[in-house]
mmCIF file of C-alpha atoms in Angstrom:
data_model
loop_
_atom_site.group_PDB
_atom_site.id
_atom_site.type_symbol
_atom_site.label_atom_id
_atom_site.label_comp_id
_atom_site.label_asym_id
_atom_site.label_seq_id
_atom_site.Cartn_x
_atom_site.Cartn_y
_atom_site.Cartn_z
ATOM 1 C CA UNK A 26 69.082 169.337 68.228
ATOM 2 C CA UNK A 27 69.454 169.207 65.004
ATOM 3 C CA UNK A 28 72.127 171.685 64.477
ATOM 4 C CA UNK A 29 69.682 174.820 63.855
ATOM 5 C CA UNK A 30 68.322 174.789 67.586
ATOM 6 C CA UNK A 31 71.140 174.194 69.578
ATOM 7 C CA UNK A 32 72.967 176.528 67.913
ATOM 8 C CA UNK A 33 70.781 179.077 69.825
ATOM 9 C CA UNK A 34 70.995 177.357 73.065
ATOM 10 C CA UNK A 35 74.520 177.767 73.728
ATOM 11 C CA UNK A 36 75.592 181.119 75.334
ATOM 12 C CA UNK A 37 75.491 183.217 72.363
ATOM 13 C CA UNK A 38 72.488 181.112 70.866
ATOM 14 C CA UNK A 39 70.122 179.712 73.201
ATOM 15 C CA UNK A 40 70.586 182.290 75.610
ATOM 16 C CA UNK A 41 69.940 185.296 73.404
ATOM 17 C CA UNK A 42 67.938 186.772 76.136
ATOM 18 C CA UNK A 43 70.714 186.428 78.680
ATOM 19 C CA UNK A 44 70.547 190.223 78.862
ATOM 20 C CA UNK A 45 67.007 189.999 79.909
ATOM 21 C CA UNK A 46 67.851 187.417 82.754
ATOM 22 C CA UNK A 47 66.515 184.493 81.029
ATOM 23 C CA UNK A 48 69.151 182.105 82.520
ATOM 24 C CA UNK A 49 68.441 183.151 86.623
ATOM 25 C CA UNK A 50 68.623 180.278 88.335
ATOM 26 C CA UNK A 51 65.166 180.562 90.211
ATOM 27 C CA UNK A 52 63.732 180.099 86.378
ATOM 28 C CA UNK A 53 66.196 177.212 85.707
ATOM 29 C CA UNK A 54 63.641 174.527 85.356
ATOM 30 C CA UNK A 55 61.400 176.949 83.196
ATOM 31 C CA UNK A 56 64.511 177.965 80.930
ATOM 32 C CA UNK A 57 65.513 173.981 80.349
ATOM 33 C CA UNK A 58 61.838 173.039 79.466
ATOM 34 C CA UNK A 59 61.220 176.233 77.435
ATOM 35 C CA UNK A 60 64.775 175.664 75.718
ATOM 36 C CA UNK A 61 63.453 172.299 74.621
ATOM 37 C CA UNK A 62 59.987 173.329 73.453
ATOM 38 C CA UNK A 63 61.921 176.294 71.171
ATOM 39 C CA UNK A 64 64.357 173.795 69.940
ATOM 40 C CA UNK A 65 61.691 171.427 68.803
ATOM 41 C CA UNK A 66 59.809 174.386 67.288
ATOM 42 C CA UNK A 67 63.085 175.552 65.308
ATOM 43 C CA UNK A 68 64.206 172.155 64.209
ATOM 44 C CA UNK A 69 60.640 171.351 62.673
ATOM 45 C CA UNK A 70 60.158 174.739 60.992
ATOM 46 C CA UNK A 71 63.350 175.173 59.470
ATOM 47 C CA UNK A 72 63.992 171.045 58.843
ATOM 48 C CA UNK A 73 63.169 171.650 55.169
ATOM 49 C CA UNK A 74 66.742 173.995 54.846
ATOM 50 C CA UNK A 75 68.550 171.511 56.575
ATOM 51 C CA UNK A 76 67.585 168.746 54.226
ATOM 52 C CA UNK A 77 68.570 171.011 51.219
ATOM 53 C CA UNK A 78 71.692 171.780 53.068
ATOM 54 C CA UNK A 79 72.536 168.183 53.658
ATOM 55 C CA UNK A 80 71.787 167.213 50.063
ATOM 56 C CA UNK A 81 74.088 169.822 48.779
ATOM 57 C CA UNK A 82 76.840 168.328 50.884
ATOM 58 C CA UNK A 83 76.307 164.706 50.354
ATOM 59 C CA UNK A 84 78.756 162.993 48.140
ATOM 60 C CA UNK A 85 76.473 161.786 45.391
ATOM 61 C CA UNK A 86 75.426 165.293 44.646
ATOM 62 C CA UNK A 87 71.953 167.330 45.580
ATOM 63 C CA UNK A 88 69.641 165.581 42.563
ATOM 64 C CA UNK A 89 70.773 162.042 43.347
ATOM 65 C CA UNK A 90 70.377 162.626 47.027
ATOM 66 C CA UNK A 91 66.667 163.634 46.484
ATOM 67 C CA UNK A 92 66.658 167.261 45.306
ATOM 68 C CA UNK A 93 63.487 169.059 46.390
ATOM 69 C CA UNK A 94 61.493 165.834 46.873
ATOM 70 C CA UNK A 95 60.728 164.710 50.237
ATOM 71 C CA UNK A 96 62.210 167.417 52.229
ATOM 72 C CA UNK A 97 61.020 166.232 55.505
ATOM 73 C CA UNK A 98 62.631 162.850 55.123
ATOM 74 C CA UNK A 99 64.081 161.925 58.458
ATOM 75 C CA UNK A 100 62.290 164.584 60.712
ATOM 76 C CA UNK A 101 61.189 161.727 63.127
ATOM 77 C CA UNK A 102 64.688 161.422 64.305
ATOM 78 C CA UNK A 103 65.072 165.123 64.621
ATOM 79 C CA UNK A 104 61.834 165.387 66.493
ATOM 80 C CA UNK A 105 63.020 162.749 68.798
ATOM 81 C CA UNK A 106 66.397 163.966 69.784
ATOM 82 C CA UNK A 107 65.879 167.879 69.746
ATOM 83 C CA UNK A 108 64.569 168.015 73.444
ATOM 84 C CA UNK A 109 66.510 165.858 75.060
ATOM 85 C CA UNK A 110 69.446 167.279 72.907
ATOM 86 C CA UNK A 111 68.454 171.132 74.205
ATOM 87 C CA UNK A 112 67.881 169.676 77.835
ATOM 88 C CA UNK A 113 71.403 168.047 78.172
ATOM 89 C CA UNK A 114 72.868 171.209 76.817
ATOM 90 C CA UNK A 115 71.227 173.611 79.432
ATOM 91 C CA UNK A 116 71.876 171.191 82.690
ATOM 92 C CA UNK A 117 75.755 171.124 81.601
ATOM 93 C CA UNK A 118 75.788 174.704 80.440
ATOM 94 C CA UNK A 119 74.259 175.804 83.641
ATOM 95 C CA UNK A 120 76.207 173.541 86.160
ATOM 96 C CA UNK A 121 79.677 174.848 84.433
ATOM 97 C CA UNK A 122 78.329 178.528 84.797
ATOM 98 C CA UNK A 123 77.803 177.849 88.684
ATOM 99 C CA UNK A 124 81.008 175.718 89.012
ATOM 100 C CA UNK A 125 83.040 178.244 87.512
ATOM 101 C CA UNK A 126 81.204 181.256 89.499
ATOM 102 C CA UNK A 127 82.819 184.808 89.219
ATOM 103 C CA UNK A 128 81.728 187.994 89.614
ATOM 104 C CA UNK A 129 79.356 189.224 87.070
ATOM 105 C CA UNK A 130 81.787 192.294 86.309
ATOM 106 C CA UNK A 131 84.495 190.118 85.849
ATOM 107 C CA UNK A 132 86.513 190.417 82.591
ATOM 108 C CA UNK A 133 86.623 186.562 82.798
ATOM 109 C CA UNK A 134 82.655 186.405 82.257
ATOM 110 C CA UNK A 135 83.052 185.603 78.514
ATOM 111 C CA UNK A 136 85.639 183.183 78.909
ATOM 112 C CA UNK A 137 83.333 181.705 81.620
ATOM 113 C CA UNK A 138 80.659 181.602 79.275
ATOM 114 C CA UNK A 139 82.752 180.083 76.528
ATOM 115 C CA UNK A 140 83.997 177.052 78.557
ATOM 116 C CA UNK A 141 80.345 176.417 79.592
ATOM 117 C CA UNK A 142 78.945 176.199 76.082
ATOM 118 C CA UNK A 143 81.787 174.312 75.040
ATOM 119 C CA UNK A 144 81.179 171.753 77.739
ATOM 120 C CA UNK A 145 77.562 171.698 76.741
ATOM 121 C CA UNK A 146 77.948 171.033 73.301
ATOM 122 C CA UNK A 147 80.388 168.253 74.357
ATOM 123 C CA UNK A 148 77.684 166.697 76.264
ATOM 124 C CA UNK A 149 74.838 167.668 73.946
ATOM 125 C CA UNK A 150 76.496 165.939 71.218
ATOM 126 C CA UNK A 151 76.157 162.430 72.882
ATOM 127 C CA UNK A 152 72.416 162.803 71.970
ATOM 128 C CA UNK A 153 72.583 164.992 69.255
ATOM 129 C CA UNK A 154 75.144 162.699 66.996
ATOM 130 C CA UNK A 155 73.281 159.515 66.736
ATOM 131 C CA UNK A 156 69.896 161.441 65.822
ATOM 132 C CA UNK A 157 71.992 163.431 63.486
ATOM 133 C CA UNK A 158 73.655 160.098 61.789
ATOM 134 C CA UNK A 159 69.924 159.008 61.157
ATOM 135 C CA UNK A 160 68.484 161.842 60.217
ATOM 136 C CA UNK A 161 70.922 162.523 57.462
ATOM 137 C CA UNK A 162 71.062 159.184 55.976
ATOM 138 C CA UNK A 163 67.158 159.586 55.784
ATOM 139 C CA UNK A 164 67.355 162.856 54.096
ATOM 140 C CA UNK A 165 69.674 161.430 51.362
ATOM 141 C CA UNK A 166 67.706 158.085 50.916
ATOM 142 C CA UNK A 167 64.028 159.067 51.251
ATOM 143 C CA UNK A 168 62.866 155.931 50.092
ATOM 144 C CA UNK A 169 63.954 154.384 53.668
ATOM 145 C CA UNK A 170 62.055 155.049 56.812
ATOM 146 C CA UNK A 171 63.763 156.330 59.882
ATOM 147 C CA UNK A 172 63.510 153.334 61.858
ATOM 148 C CA UNK A 173 64.611 151.217 59.148
ATOM 149 C CA UNK A 174 67.896 153.051 58.889
ATOM 150 C CA UNK A 175 68.440 153.035 62.500
ATOM 151 C CA UNK A 176 68.230 149.472 62.526
ATOM 152 C CA UNK A 177 70.115 149.012 59.879
ATOM 153 C CA UNK A 178 72.929 151.201 61.391
ATOM 154 C CA UNK A 179 72.836 149.215 64.608
ATOM 155 C CA UNK A 180 72.920 145.744 62.722
ATOM 156 C CA UNK A 181 75.914 146.844 60.348
ATOM 157 C CA UNK A 182 77.877 149.017 62.686
ATOM 158 C CA UNK A 183 76.517 148.886 65.975
ATOM 159 C CA UNK A 184 76.494 151.357 68.541
ATOM 160 C CA UNK A 185 79.799 152.921 67.071
ATOM 161 C CA UNK A 186 77.856 153.475 63.817
ATOM 162 C CA UNK A 187 75.675 155.752 65.578
ATOM 163 C CA UNK A 188 78.468 157.749 66.847
ATOM 164 C CA UNK A 189 80.268 158.001 63.849
ATOM 165 C CA UNK A 190 81.062 162.022 63.183
ATOM 166 C CA UNK A 191 80.995 162.626 67.051
ATOM 167 C CA UNK A 192 84.374 164.163 66.882
ATOM 168 C CA UNK A 193 83.943 166.097 63.493
ATOM 169 C CA UNK A 194 80.339 167.326 65.157
ATOM 170 C CA UNK A 195 82.272 168.482 68.273
ATOM 171 C CA UNK A 196 84.983 170.362 66.315
ATOM 172 C CA UNK A 197 82.315 172.132 64.303
ATOM 173 C CA UNK A 198 80.157 173.269 67.528
ATOM 174 C CA UNK A 199 82.710 174.483 69.604
ATOM 175 C CA UNK A 200 84.301 176.933 66.851
ATOM 176 C CA UNK A 201 81.102 178.008 66.057
ATOM 177 C CA UNK A 202 80.494 179.100 69.629
ATOM 178 C CA UNK A 203 83.383 180.813 69.916
ATOM 179 C CA UNK A 204 83.422 182.591 66.891
ATOM 180 C CA UNK A 205 79.715 183.836 67.539
ATOM 181 C CA UNK A 206 79.927 184.524 71.212
ATOM 182 C CA UNK A 207 82.340 187.160 70.846
ATOM 183 C CA UNK A 208 80.761 188.803 67.813
ATOM 184 C CA UNK A 209 77.580 188.658 69.277
ATOM 185 C CA UNK A 210 78.640 190.603 72.554
ATOM 186 C CA UNK A 211 80.427 193.101 70.465
ATOM 187 C CA UNK A 212 77.177 193.556 68.223
ATOM 188 C CA UNK A 213 75.527 194.227 71.466
ATOM 189 C CA UNK A 214 77.593 196.598 72.938
ATOM 190 C CA UNK A 215 77.754 198.642 69.807
ATOM 191 C CA UNK A 216 74.353 199.041 69.399
ATOM 192 C CA UNK A 217 73.925 199.614 73.447
ATOM 193 C CA UNK A 218 76.439 202.425 73.001
ATOM 194 C CA UNK A 219 74.762 203.827 69.935
ATOM 195 C CA UNK A 220 71.652 204.302 71.674
ATOM 196 C CA UNK A 221 72.656 204.913 74.844
ATOM 197 C CA UNK A 222 70.953 202.113 77.040
ATOM 198 C CA UNK A 223 70.844 198.400 77.272
ATOM 199 C CA UNK A 224 69.541 196.278 74.270
ATOM 200 C CA UNK A 225 66.046 194.995 74.292
ATOM 201 C CA UNK A 226 65.448 191.193 73.525
ATOM 202 C CA UNK A 227 64.684 191.527 70.002
ATOM 203 C CA UNK A 228 67.731 193.702 69.428
ATOM 204 C CA UNK A 229 69.928 190.918 71.079
ATOM 205 C CA UNK A 230 68.018 188.642 68.786
ATOM 206 C CA UNK A 231 69.179 190.583 65.651
ATOM 207 C CA UNK A 232 72.652 190.661 66.933
ATOM 208 C CA UNK A 233 72.624 186.844 67.466
ATOM 209 C CA UNK A 234 71.242 186.372 64.083
ATOM 210 C CA UNK A 235 74.087 188.473 62.655
ATOM 211 C CA UNK A 236 76.527 186.780 64.551
ATOM 212 C CA UNK A 237 75.017 183.473 63.916
ATOM 213 C CA UNK A 238 75.179 183.824 60.135
ATOM 214 C CA UNK A 239 78.454 184.965 60.146
ATOM 215 C CA UNK A 240 79.699 181.914 62.374
ATOM 216 C CA UNK A 241 77.790 179.732 60.180
ATOM 217 C CA UNK A 242 79.567 180.998 56.927
ATOM 218 C CA UNK A 243 83.075 180.289 58.440
ATOM 219 C CA UNK A 244 82.274 176.985 60.011
ATOM 220 C CA UNK A 245 80.825 175.659 57.013
ATOM 221 C CA UNK A 246 83.835 173.432 55.814
ATOM 222 C CA UNK A 247 83.490 171.485 59.208
ATOM 223 C CA UNK A 248 79.879 171.077 58.662
ATOM 224 C CA UNK A 249 80.779 169.246 55.196
ATOM 225 C CA UNK A 250 83.192 167.358 56.786
ATOM 226 C CA UNK A 251 80.895 165.952 59.305
ATOM 227 C CA UNK A 252 78.266 165.317 56.696
ATOM 228 C CA UNK A 253 80.728 163.558 54.472
ATOM 229 C CA UNK A 254 81.457 161.419 57.321
ATOM 230 C CA UNK A 255 78.219 160.483 58.656
ATOM 231 C CA UNK A 256 77.083 159.796 55.040
ATOM 232 C CA UNK A 257 80.227 157.751 54.145
ATOM 233 C CA UNK A 258 80.034 153.781 53.290
ATOM 234 C CA UNK A 259 80.814 151.388 56.003
ATOM 235 C CA UNK A 260 84.527 150.688 55.918
ATOM 236 C CA UNK A 261 85.515 153.553 53.581
ATOM 237 C CA UNK A 262 88.346 155.897 54.743
ATOM 238 C CA UNK A 263 85.858 158.686 55.174
ATOM 239 C CA UNK A 264 83.712 156.459 57.524
ATOM 240 C CA UNK A 265 86.964 156.409 59.736
ATOM 241 C CA UNK A 266 86.189 159.840 61.088
ATOM 242 C CA UNK A 267 89.209 161.812 60.213
ATOM 243 C CA UNK A 268 88.172 165.145 59.636
ATOM 244 C CA UNK A 269 91.488 166.633 57.918
ATOM 245 C CA UNK A 270 91.241 163.481 55.349
ATOM 246 C CA UNK A 271 87.459 164.255 54.929
ATOM 247 C CA UNK A 272 88.357 167.946 54.224
ATOM 248 C CA UNK A 273 91.209 167.079 51.963
ATOM 249 C CA UNK A 274 88.896 164.578 49.926
ATOM 250 C CA UNK A 275 86.291 167.185 49.241
ATOM 251 C CA UNK A 276 89.071 169.990 48.523
ATOM 252 C CA UNK A 277 90.640 167.426 46.015
ATOM 253 C CA UNK A 278 87.373 166.633 44.321
ATOM 254 C CA UNK A 279 85.260 169.762 44.609
ATOM 255 C CA UNK A 280 87.696 172.721 45.617
ATOM 256 C CA UNK A 281 86.577 175.743 47.280
ATOM 257 C CA UNK A 282 83.061 175.230 46.197
ATOM 258 C CA UNK A 283 82.801 171.604 47.510
ATOM 259 C CA UNK A 284 84.082 172.972 50.913
ATOM 260 C CA UNK A 285 81.453 175.595 50.950
ATOM 261 C CA UNK A 286 78.275 173.338 49.643
ATOM 262 C CA UNK A 287 75.234 174.033 51.325
ATOM 263 C CA UNK A 288 76.440 177.613 52.829
ATOM 264 C CA UNK A 289 73.383 179.408 52.095
ATOM 265 C CA UNK A 290 70.709 177.111 53.431
ATOM 266 C CA UNK A 291 72.823 176.785 56.557
ATOM 267 C CA UNK A 292 73.307 180.268 56.996
ATOM 268 C CA UNK A 293 69.432 181.268 56.298
ATOM 269 C CA UNK A 294 68.541 178.582 58.892
ATOM 270 C CA UNK A 295 70.815 179.350 61.602
ATOM 271 C CA UNK A 296 70.086 183.237 61.398
ATOM 272 C CA UNK A 297 66.324 182.559 60.983
ATOM 273 C CA UNK A 298 66.462 180.085 64.000
ATOM 274 C CA UNK A 299 67.530 182.842 66.306
ATOM 275 C CA UNK A 300 64.347 184.807 65.764
ATOM 276 C CA UNK A 301 62.172 181.774 65.594
ATOM 277 C CA UNK A 302 63.686 180.307 68.978
ATOM 278 C CA UNK A 303 63.564 183.727 70.778
ATOM 279 C CA UNK A 304 60.000 184.059 70.371
ATOM 280 C CA UNK A 305 59.147 180.305 71.326
ATOM 281 C CA UNK A 306 61.566 180.718 74.190
ATOM 282 C CA UNK A 307 60.265 183.654 75.477
ATOM 283 C CA UNK A 308 56.595 182.833 75.181
ATOM 284 C CA UNK A 309 57.111 179.182 76.850
ATOM 285 C CA UNK A 310 59.161 180.465 79.713
ATOM 286 C CA UNK A 311 56.978 183.289 80.578
ATOM 287 C CA UNK A 312 53.956 181.142 80.507
ATOM 288 C CA UNK A 313 55.891 178.404 82.585
ATOM 289 C CA UNK A 314 56.946 181.035 85.355
ATOM 290 C CA UNK A 315 53.589 182.481 85.380
ATOM 291 C CA UNK A 316 52.134 179.097 86.250
ATOM 292 C CA UNK A 317 54.848 178.463 88.872
ATOM 293 C CA UNK A 318 53.636 181.957 90.603
ATOM 294 C CA UNK A 319 50.101 181.024 90.380
ATOM 295 C CA UNK A 320 50.518 177.317 91.949
ATOM 296 C CA UNK A 321 50.361 177.019 95.751
#
């Protein structure tokens, strides 16, 4: 889902309430639907921050890309892709966890969760990337409508055009999971030790927000490379999808500042996303489970 929501859908992201038993198998369908609803909520509420981040990272510069005008440009693409994106992650994540079943006390549990999250990211990106390509092009050319941009991509580049930046997106998401997950777990363990009991859901959310913010900062260069690849002109060297080449090009022309363009709105969106997601996820899941218990 637009990157904001899906980040809280992975192990350390969408399962921020894992401590509270959010991903128990009897409630899998409730978790699936709740994750999708929460994902859409996060994406739409924080969409302006995502637009500002994209324009800060665009090759033509913030002002030429639209500045603060039309900050909801491309939102239909994000809204359409958000729910199935979250659903694809959850289905894959739960299946891989089941397939790699280990005792809950095993020291291999973190590794299992990281593998499941990585697999979920790879599958979810099959839905996320086309949505992201259309969305980001709309964000930097607000005069064009979403469907018009989608049609142009298909006409000029075919299906491959919709998946431009797939590799760079996966290379951004997996390191993000691998950075955030152990940090999130460590913060929860420290907080639990300090208060002498397991953290509550809101405390887990606070830890997730801090961990997500840190992971967002250190993976920003990969996000910049992904944005440049998706926005590059057809036939250019950047459009080929070479992440290292894209990073080198940004470094050569803009230096360190260019590699960390958009770091503040990206970090704010991901940190705030944890709180918004958590509330929407818990409320929706509780409602669905209650309805399920009340039905014959």
